[in-house]
Amino acid sequence: MAHYTLGIETSCDETSVAVLRDGREILSNIVYSQAHLHEKYGGVVPEVASRNHIKKLPFVVREALDQAGIAFSDLALVGATYGPGLVGPLLVGLSYAKAVAYALNKPFVGVNHLEGHIFAHYLENPDAPPPFVALIVSGGHTLLVEVRAYGEYEILGETRDDAAGEAFDKVGKLLGLGYPAGAALDKLARQGNPKALALPRPMLDSDSLEFSFAGLKTAVVYYLRDHPDAARADVAASFQEAVVDVLVEKTLRAARQRNIKRVIVVGGVAANSRLRERLLSQKNLQVFFPKMELCTDNAAMIAACAYFRHTQLGQRDPFDLAPQPGVNLTP
Ligand code: KG4
Ligand code: ZN
């Protein structure tokens, strides 16, 4: 008999619900984005996000079940993100997931959002298992991780301040690109000269695997102050090139240091066309980027992680599992 997993993701401003068959086949992966509600504030407003998750989640669940062609009673497992993320939004998805599991008398698994991103690769490339180095780059996080096996992680480096996606969003805002600005900046950069501005490559000289993007953003602020008529496409291209230079160099360094020949890139910034181009052209390295809809926040990756942890590691979480807004990938 087929095994159906329901996955729920509400850590930020996407309400997402997915159904998987036997842990790897995506029957539905509905993503309802609230970005339009937050755009005028230039960032996610937690209270607005929580309230909208409450309003939309039941409908998104209904749609996910309908598209998968199953009923609640067919579900064998329920997984939901418990952190990191915004506490209110997390609480909504987590409570809903627990209620479904409790009502059906089925196991419930809480999923770490960062581990979830790694499972986008699990879904898409079953033939390319760990060990690999994972670059997790999103609006909230920038991490390099050695994945020895699914479930076994060592953090090699993280950002000390802004996440890469956050830097894209802030610089994009300065360029009048709305929120979130990553995709629009990527597009604008294609018409610009990446060498037009001499921007810093933060932390590139040190041999650490840490990142820092706040100074780069500040450099753009000062440049625009001193050159109000600068071509926006040149600013976008130069900024993007600086971020990508650092991400690529540190990722290659991590793979070299750990003697690993396989790399995966996940999270929203993995959608960046220049990052893809630069990493995919590396010789002697097998590089994987999940397809776009699995890079950005989605519940299929959360369901896949829940399925793996339940079936392979025997995990089943208590119903008093609380949201953990600040949790990292490893303790
Ligand atoms: O993983 P994600 O959907 O949500 C978080 O967990 O944060 O990532 C969203 C981030 C945003 O900062 C967005 O601007 C960025 O990913 N992003 C991009 C691109 N598409 C999305 N950044 C650079 N280039 C892109 N093409
Ligand atoms: Zn994410």
Short mmCIF file of C-alpha atoms and ligand atoms in Angstrom, two decimals:
data_model
loop_
_atom_site.label_atom_id
_atom_site.label_comp_id
_atom_site.label_asym_id
_atom_site.label_seq_id
_atom_site.Cartn_x
_atom_site.Cartn_y
_atom_site.Cartn_z
CA MET A 1 0.00 0.00 0.00
CA ALA A 2 1.23 3.47 -0.80
CA HIS A 3 2.51 5.68 2.00
CA TYR A 4 1.32 9.30 1.98
CA THR A 5 3.10 12.10 3.82
CA LEU A 6 1.56 15.52 4.42
CA GLY A 7 4.11 18.35 4.78
CA ILE A 8 3.42 21.87 6.06
CA GLU A 9 5.75 24.87 5.80
CA THR A 10 4.87 28.25 7.37
CA SER A 11 8.19 29.53 8.74
CA CYS A 12 8.09 32.87 6.94
CA ASP A 13 5.72 34.33 4.36
CA GLU A 14 4.88 31.27 2.27
CA THR A 15 1.97 29.04 3.22
CA SER A 16 2.92 25.74 1.65
CA VAL A 17 1.45 22.23 1.81
CA ALA A 18 2.63 19.11 -0.04
CA VAL A 19 1.68 15.46 -0.39
CA LEU A 20 4.34 12.86 -1.16
CA ARG A 21 3.82 9.26 -2.19
CA ASP A 22 6.40 6.91 -0.65
CA GLY A 23 8.51 9.83 0.48
CA ARG A 24 9.92 10.88 -2.85
CA GLU A 25 7.17 11.32 -5.38
CA ILE A 26 5.59 14.78 -5.25
CA LEU A 27 1.82 14.48 -5.78
CA SER A 28 1.22 18.12 -4.86
CA ASN A 29 3.30 21.02 -3.63
CA ILE A 30 1.12 24.12 -3.26
CA VAL A 31 2.83 27.39 -2.38
CA TYR A 32 0.72 30.40 -1.48
CA SER A 33 3.01 33.43 -1.23
CA GLN A 34 2.01 36.37 0.97
CA ALA A 35 4.82 38.54 -0.46
CA HIS A 36 2.30 41.03 -1.86
CA LEU A 37 1.02 41.72 1.69
CA HIS A 38 4.51 42.62 2.91
CA GLU A 39 5.87 44.43 -0.11
CA LYS A 40 4.76 47.88 1.01
CA TYR A 41 6.65 47.42 4.29
CA GLY A 42 9.84 46.33 2.53
CA GLY A 43 10.04 43.11 4.57
CA VAL A 44 7.93 40.48 6.31
CA VAL A 45 5.69 41.79 9.11
CA PRO A 46 5.43 38.83 11.53
CA GLU A 47 1.95 39.57 12.86
CA VAL A 48 0.52 40.04 9.36
CA ALA A 49 2.20 36.78 8.30
CA SER A 50 0.77 34.79 11.26
CA ARG A 51 -2.76 36.01 10.68
CA ASN A 52 -2.61 35.26 6.98
CA HIS A 53 -1.28 31.73 7.57
CA ILE A 54 -4.27 31.08 9.85
CA LYS A 55 -6.60 32.34 7.14
CA LYS A 56 -5.07 30.49 4.20
CA LEU A 57 -3.66 27.25 5.59
CA PRO A 58 -6.92 25.21 5.66
CA PHE A 59 -7.54 26.04 1.98
CA VAL A 60 -3.98 25.25 0.96
CA VAL A 61 -4.23 21.88 2.75
CA ARG A 62 -7.52 21.16 0.96
CA GLU A 63 -5.97 21.99 -2.39
CA ALA A 64 -2.90 19.84 -1.74
CA LEU A 65 -5.05 16.83 -0.80
CA ASP A 66 -7.38 17.35 -3.79
CA GLN A 67 -4.52 17.67 -6.24
CA ALA A 68 -2.96 14.50 -4.82
CA GLY A 69 -6.33 12.77 -5.11
CA ILE A 70 -6.34 11.56 -1.50
CA ALA A 71 -8.35 12.16 1.67
CA PHE A 72 -7.13 13.03 5.18
CA SER A 73 -7.72 9.40 6.16
CA ASP A 74 -5.15 8.20 3.59
CA LEU A 75 -2.30 10.02 5.34
CA ALA A 76 0.31 7.93 7.14
CA LEU A 77 2.55 10.73 8.44
CA VAL A 78 2.41 14.49 9.07
CA GLY A 79 5.48 16.74 9.11
CA ALA A 80 5.80 20.48 9.71
CA THR A 81 8.59 23.02 10.13
CA TYR A 82 9.30 23.83 13.81
CA GLY A 83 12.17 26.28 13.17
CA PRO A 84 14.12 28.35 12.40
CA GLY A 85 11.71 31.09 11.37
CA LEU A 86 9.20 33.55 12.78
CA VAL A 87 7.60 32.24 15.95
CA GLY A 88 3.98 33.16 15.13
CA PRO A 89 4.01 31.75 11.59
CA LEU A 90 5.77 28.59 12.82
CA LEU A 91 3.17 28.12 15.54
CA VAL A 92 0.34 28.16 12.99
CA GLY A 93 1.70 25.39 10.75
CA LEU A 94 3.00 23.34 13.65
CA SER A 95 -0.32 23.43 15.53
CA TYR A 96 -2.27 22.55 12.42
CA ALA A 97 0.04 19.59 11.67
CA LYS A 98 -0.19 18.27 15.22
CA ALA A 99 -3.99 18.55 15.17
CA VAL A 100 -4.19 16.53 11.93
CA ALA A 101 -1.81 13.86 13.26
CA TYR A 102 -3.67 13.67 16.57
CA ALA A 103 -7.08 13.42 14.91
CA LEU A 104 -5.88 10.65 12.57
CA ASN A 105 -3.79 8.93 15.24
CA LYS A 106 -0.74 9.08 12.94
CA PRO A 107 2.85 10.03 13.72
CA PHE A 108 3.95 13.65 13.64
CA VAL A 109 7.52 14.82 12.86
CA GLY A 110 8.86 18.35 13.43
CA VAL A 111 11.27 19.41 10.68
CA ASN A 112 14.20 21.81 10.82
CA HIS A 113 13.73 24.26 7.95
CA LEU A 114 17.45 24.25 7.05
CA GLU A 115 17.53 20.47 6.91
CA GLY A 116 14.37 20.73 4.81
CA HIS A 117 16.26 22.76 2.21
CA ILE A 118 18.81 19.93 1.91
CA PHE A 119 15.94 17.54 1.20
CA ALA A 120 15.08 19.45 -1.97
CA HIS A 121 18.12 17.64 -3.34
CA TYR A 122 16.99 14.31 -1.86
CA LEU A 123 13.74 14.67 -3.80
CA GLU A 124 15.31 15.62 -7.05
CA ASN A 125 18.50 13.58 -7.18
CA PRO A 126 18.04 10.21 -5.52
CA ASP A 127 21.10 8.98 -7.41
CA ALA A 128 23.43 11.58 -5.90
CA PRO A 129 23.42 10.84 -2.16
CA PRO A 130 25.81 12.24 0.47
CA PRO A 131 28.64 12.77 1.21
CA PHE A 132 28.48 16.27 -0.24
CA VAL A 133 29.01 19.89 0.68
CA ALA A 134 25.76 21.86 0.87
CA LEU A 135 25.63 25.60 0.34
CA ILE A 136 22.36 26.75 1.91
CA VAL A 137 21.63 30.29 0.74
CA SER A 138 18.30 31.90 1.49
CA GLY A 139 16.76 35.13 2.71
CA GLY A 140 17.47 34.17 6.30
CA HIS A 141 20.54 31.94 6.09
CA THR A 142 23.93 31.43 4.51
CA LEU A 143 25.63 28.21 5.56
CA LEU A 144 28.22 25.78 4.28
CA VAL A 145 27.58 22.30 5.60
CA GLU A 146 29.33 18.98 5.26
CA VAL A 147 26.60 16.39 4.81
CA ARG A 148 28.13 13.00 5.62
CA ALA A 149 24.80 11.25 5.38
CA TYR A 150 21.22 12.53 5.45
CA GLY A 151 20.76 13.44 9.12
CA GLU A 152 24.53 13.88 9.78
CA TYR A 153 25.70 17.46 9.48
CA GLU A 154 28.70 19.55 10.33
CA ILE A 155 28.45 23.31 9.85
CA LEU A 156 31.64 24.53 8.16
CA GLY A 157 30.82 28.22 7.97
CA GLU A 158 27.99 30.71 8.37
CA THR A 159 27.33 34.38 7.87
CA ARG A 160 28.34 36.71 10.68
CA ASP A 161 25.70 39.26 9.78
CA ASP A 162 23.32 39.42 6.81
CA ALA A 163 22.32 36.37 4.79
CA ALA A 164 23.10 36.45 1.06
CA GLY A 165 19.41 36.72 0.13
CA GLU A 166 18.95 39.49 2.68
CA ALA A 167 21.80 41.42 1.01
CA PHE A 168 20.10 40.93 -2.39
CA ASP A 169 16.83 42.20 -0.90
CA LYS A 170 18.41 45.26 0.75
CA VAL A 171 20.45 46.31 -2.29
CA GLY A 172 17.45 45.59 -4.51
CA LYS A 173 15.38 47.91 -2.33
CA LEU A 174 17.98 50.68 -2.81
CA LEU A 175 17.64 50.12 -6.55
CA GLY A 176 13.86 50.35 -6.34
CA LEU A 177 13.22 46.70 -7.16
CA GLY A 178 10.51 45.95 -4.57
CA TYR A 179 10.43 43.00 -2.17
CA PRO A 180 11.78 40.37 -2.33
CA ALA A 181 14.24 41.75 -4.83
CA GLY A 182 16.60 38.83 -5.56
CA ALA A 183 15.01 37.65 -8.78
CA ALA A 184 14.54 41.21 -10.13
CA LEU A 185 18.14 42.11 -9.30
CA ASP A 186 19.34 38.95 -11.05
CA LYS A 187 17.42 40.03 -14.16
CA LEU A 188 18.62 43.65 -14.06
CA ALA A 189 22.24 42.51 -13.59
CA ARG A 190 22.17 40.80 -16.99
CA GLN A 191 22.15 44.24 -18.64
CA GLY A 192 24.96 45.65 -16.51
CA ASN A 193 28.74 45.56 -16.32
CA PRO A 194 29.91 43.43 -13.35
CA LYS A 195 33.23 45.31 -13.35
CA ALA A 196 31.71 48.81 -13.27
CA LEU A 197 32.08 49.22 -9.50
CA ALA A 198 35.05 48.09 -7.40
CA LEU A 199 33.20 46.47 -4.49
CA PRO A 200 34.77 44.51 -1.62
CA ARG A 201 34.80 40.69 -1.54
CA PRO A 202 34.25 40.34 2.20
CA MET A 203 36.24 37.65 4.04
CA LEU A 204 37.72 36.27 0.85
CA ASP A 205 41.31 36.65 2.01
CA SER A 206 40.94 34.83 5.29
CA ASP A 207 40.95 31.07 4.86
CA SER A 208 37.86 30.68 6.98
CA LEU A 209 34.55 29.51 5.58
CA GLU A 210 32.58 32.30 7.28
CA PHE A 211 30.64 34.93 5.35
CA SER A 212 29.81 38.60 5.90
CA PHE A 213 27.58 40.62 3.59
CA ALA A 214 26.64 43.69 5.64
CA GLY A 215 29.77 45.65 4.60
CA LEU A 216 29.13 44.96 0.94
CA LYS A 217 25.63 46.37 1.26
CA THR A 218 27.05 49.46 3.00
CA ALA A 219 29.58 49.90 0.18
CA VAL A 220 26.67 50.02 -2.28
CA VAL A 221 24.85 52.56 -0.07
CA TYR A 222 27.92 54.88 -0.14
CA TYR A 223 28.44 54.38 -3.86
CA LEU A 224 24.85 55.37 -4.62
CA ARG A 225 25.15 58.38 -2.29
CA ASP A 226 28.26 59.59 -4.15
CA HIS A 227 27.01 58.60 -7.64
CA PRO A 228 23.27 59.30 -7.68
CA ASP A 229 23.20 58.97 -11.47
CA ALA A 230 24.93 55.59 -11.58
CA ALA A 231 23.50 53.08 -14.06
CA ARG A 232 21.32 50.78 -11.92
CA ALA A 233 22.14 47.75 -14.04
CA ASP A 234 25.87 48.28 -13.42
CA VAL A 235 25.31 48.54 -9.69
CA ALA A 236 23.20 45.36 -9.74
CA ALA A 237 25.74 43.44 -11.84
CA SER A 238 28.72 44.54 -9.74
CA PHE A 239 26.98 43.75 -6.47
CA GLN A 240 25.82 40.36 -7.69
CA GLU A 241 29.31 39.51 -8.96
CA ALA A 242 30.81 40.33 -5.55
CA VAL A 243 28.30 38.09 -3.72
CA VAL A 244 28.72 35.27 -6.23
CA ASP A 245 32.54 35.51 -6.11
CA VAL A 246 32.45 34.98 -2.36
CA LEU A 247 29.85 32.18 -2.44
CA VAL A 248 31.70 30.31 -5.19
CA GLU A 249 35.16 30.69 -3.67
CA LYS A 250 34.09 29.57 -0.19
CA THR A 251 32.12 26.63 -1.56
CA LEU A 252 35.10 25.41 -3.61
CA ARG A 253 37.33 25.94 -0.57
CA ALA A 254 35.00 23.83 1.61
CA ALA A 255 34.95 21.02 -0.95
CA ARG A 256 38.75 21.15 -1.21
CA GLN A 257 39.28 21.19 2.55
CA ARG A 258 36.98 18.21 3.04
CA ASN A 259 38.13 16.42 -0.09
CA ILE A 260 34.56 16.10 -1.33
CA LYS A 261 33.74 16.20 -5.05
CA ARG A 262 30.01 16.71 -4.83
CA VAL A 263 28.27 20.00 -4.04
CA ILE A 264 24.60 20.93 -3.73
CA VAL A 265 23.21 24.45 -3.64
CA VAL A 266 19.78 25.01 -2.06
CA GLY A 267 17.61 27.87 -0.77
CA GLY A 268 16.13 30.85 -2.59
CA VAL A 269 19.44 32.32 -3.75
CA ALA A 270 20.20 29.02 -5.54
CA ALA A 271 17.79 30.41 -8.14
CA ASN A 272 20.41 33.05 -9.03
CA SER A 273 21.46 32.62 -12.65
CA ARG A 274 25.03 33.89 -12.20
CA LEU A 275 25.64 31.61 -9.21
CA ARG A 276 24.34 28.67 -11.23
CA GLU A 277 26.46 29.53 -14.23
CA ARG A 278 29.65 29.94 -12.20
CA LEU A 279 29.30 26.79 -10.12
CA LEU A 280 27.99 24.55 -12.89
CA SER A 281 31.04 25.37 -15.03
CA GLN A 282 33.45 24.00 -12.40
CA LYS A 283 35.50 21.09 -13.65
CA ASN A 284 36.24 18.15 -11.33
CA LEU A 285 33.21 18.90 -9.24
CA GLN A 286 29.70 17.48 -9.45
CA VAL A 287 27.32 20.37 -8.74
CA PHE A 288 23.56 20.10 -8.24
CA PHE A 289 20.91 22.81 -8.09
CA PRO A 290 17.33 21.68 -7.49
CA LYS A 291 14.74 23.10 -9.85
CA MET A 292 13.53 26.61 -8.96
CA GLU A 293 10.31 25.66 -7.19
CA LEU A 294 12.25 23.34 -4.88
CA CYS A 295 14.93 26.00 -4.17
CA THR A 296 12.55 28.53 -2.65
CA ASP A 297 10.48 27.70 0.42
CA ASN A 298 8.09 24.82 -0.20
CA ALA A 299 6.47 22.01 1.76
CA ALA A 300 7.62 19.12 -0.45
CA MET A 301 11.14 19.41 0.97
CA ILE A 302 9.69 19.49 4.50
CA ALA A 303 7.57 16.39 3.84
CA ALA A 304 10.58 14.56 2.36
CA CYS A 305 12.65 15.33 5.43
CA ALA A 306 9.84 14.17 7.75
CA TYR A 307 9.49 10.95 5.74
CA PHE A 308 13.21 10.23 5.89
CA ARG A 309 13.49 10.97 9.61
CA HIS A 310 10.46 8.85 10.42
CA THR A 311 11.17 5.83 8.21
CA GLN A 312 14.99 5.75 8.45
CA LEU A 313 15.66 7.18 11.90
CA GLY A 314 12.44 6.19 13.67
CA GLN A 315 11.64 9.76 14.64
CA ARG A 316 8.24 10.65 16.00
CA ASP A 317 7.78 13.87 17.93
CA PRO A 318 5.60 14.62 20.94
CA PHE A 319 2.66 16.97 20.54
CA ASP A 320 4.27 19.47 22.90
CA LEU A 321 7.11 20.16 20.46
CA ALA A 322 7.37 23.97 20.51
CA PRO A 323 8.41 26.33 17.70
CA GLN A 324 12.13 27.11 17.89
CA PRO A 325 12.58 30.39 16.01
CA GLY A 326 16.36 30.57 16.46
CA VAL A 327 17.35 26.90 16.09
CA ASN A 328 20.32 26.13 13.84
CA LEU A 329 20.91 23.04 11.71
CA THR A 330 22.99 21.42 14.45
CA PRO A 331 22.82 21.98 18.24
O1 KG4 B 1 14.65 30.06 0.68
P1 KG4 B 1 13.79 31.26 0.47
O2 KG4 B 1 12.59 31.13 -0.43
O3 KG4 B 1 13.23 31.79 1.83
C1 KG4 B 1 13.98 31.80 3.00
O4 KG4 B 1 14.06 30.76 3.68
O5 KG4 B 1 14.55 32.89 3.25
O6 KG4 B 1 14.75 32.43 -0.05
C2 KG4 B 1 14.26 33.72 -0.38
C3 KG4 B 1 15.44 34.59 -0.78
C4 KG4 B 1 15.06 36.06 -0.91
O7 KG4 B 1 16.02 36.84 -0.21
C5 KG4 B 1 15.14 36.32 -2.41
O8 KG4 B 1 15.48 37.65 -2.74
C6 KG4 B 1 16.23 35.36 -2.82
O9 KG4 B 1 15.96 34.20 -2.06
N1 KG4 B 1 16.22 35.05 -4.27
C7 KG4 B 1 17.23 35.35 -5.12
C8 KG4 B 1 16.82 34.95 -6.41
N2 KG4 B 1 15.56 34.41 -6.30
C9 KG4 B 1 15.22 34.48 -4.98
N3 KG4 B 1 18.42 35.92 -4.88
C10 KG4 B 1 19.23 36.09 -5.94
N4 KG4 B 1 18.91 35.75 -7.23
C11 KG4 B 1 17.72 35.16 -7.49
N5 KG4 B 1 17.41 34.82 -8.75
ZN ZN B 2 14.03 28.79 3.36
#
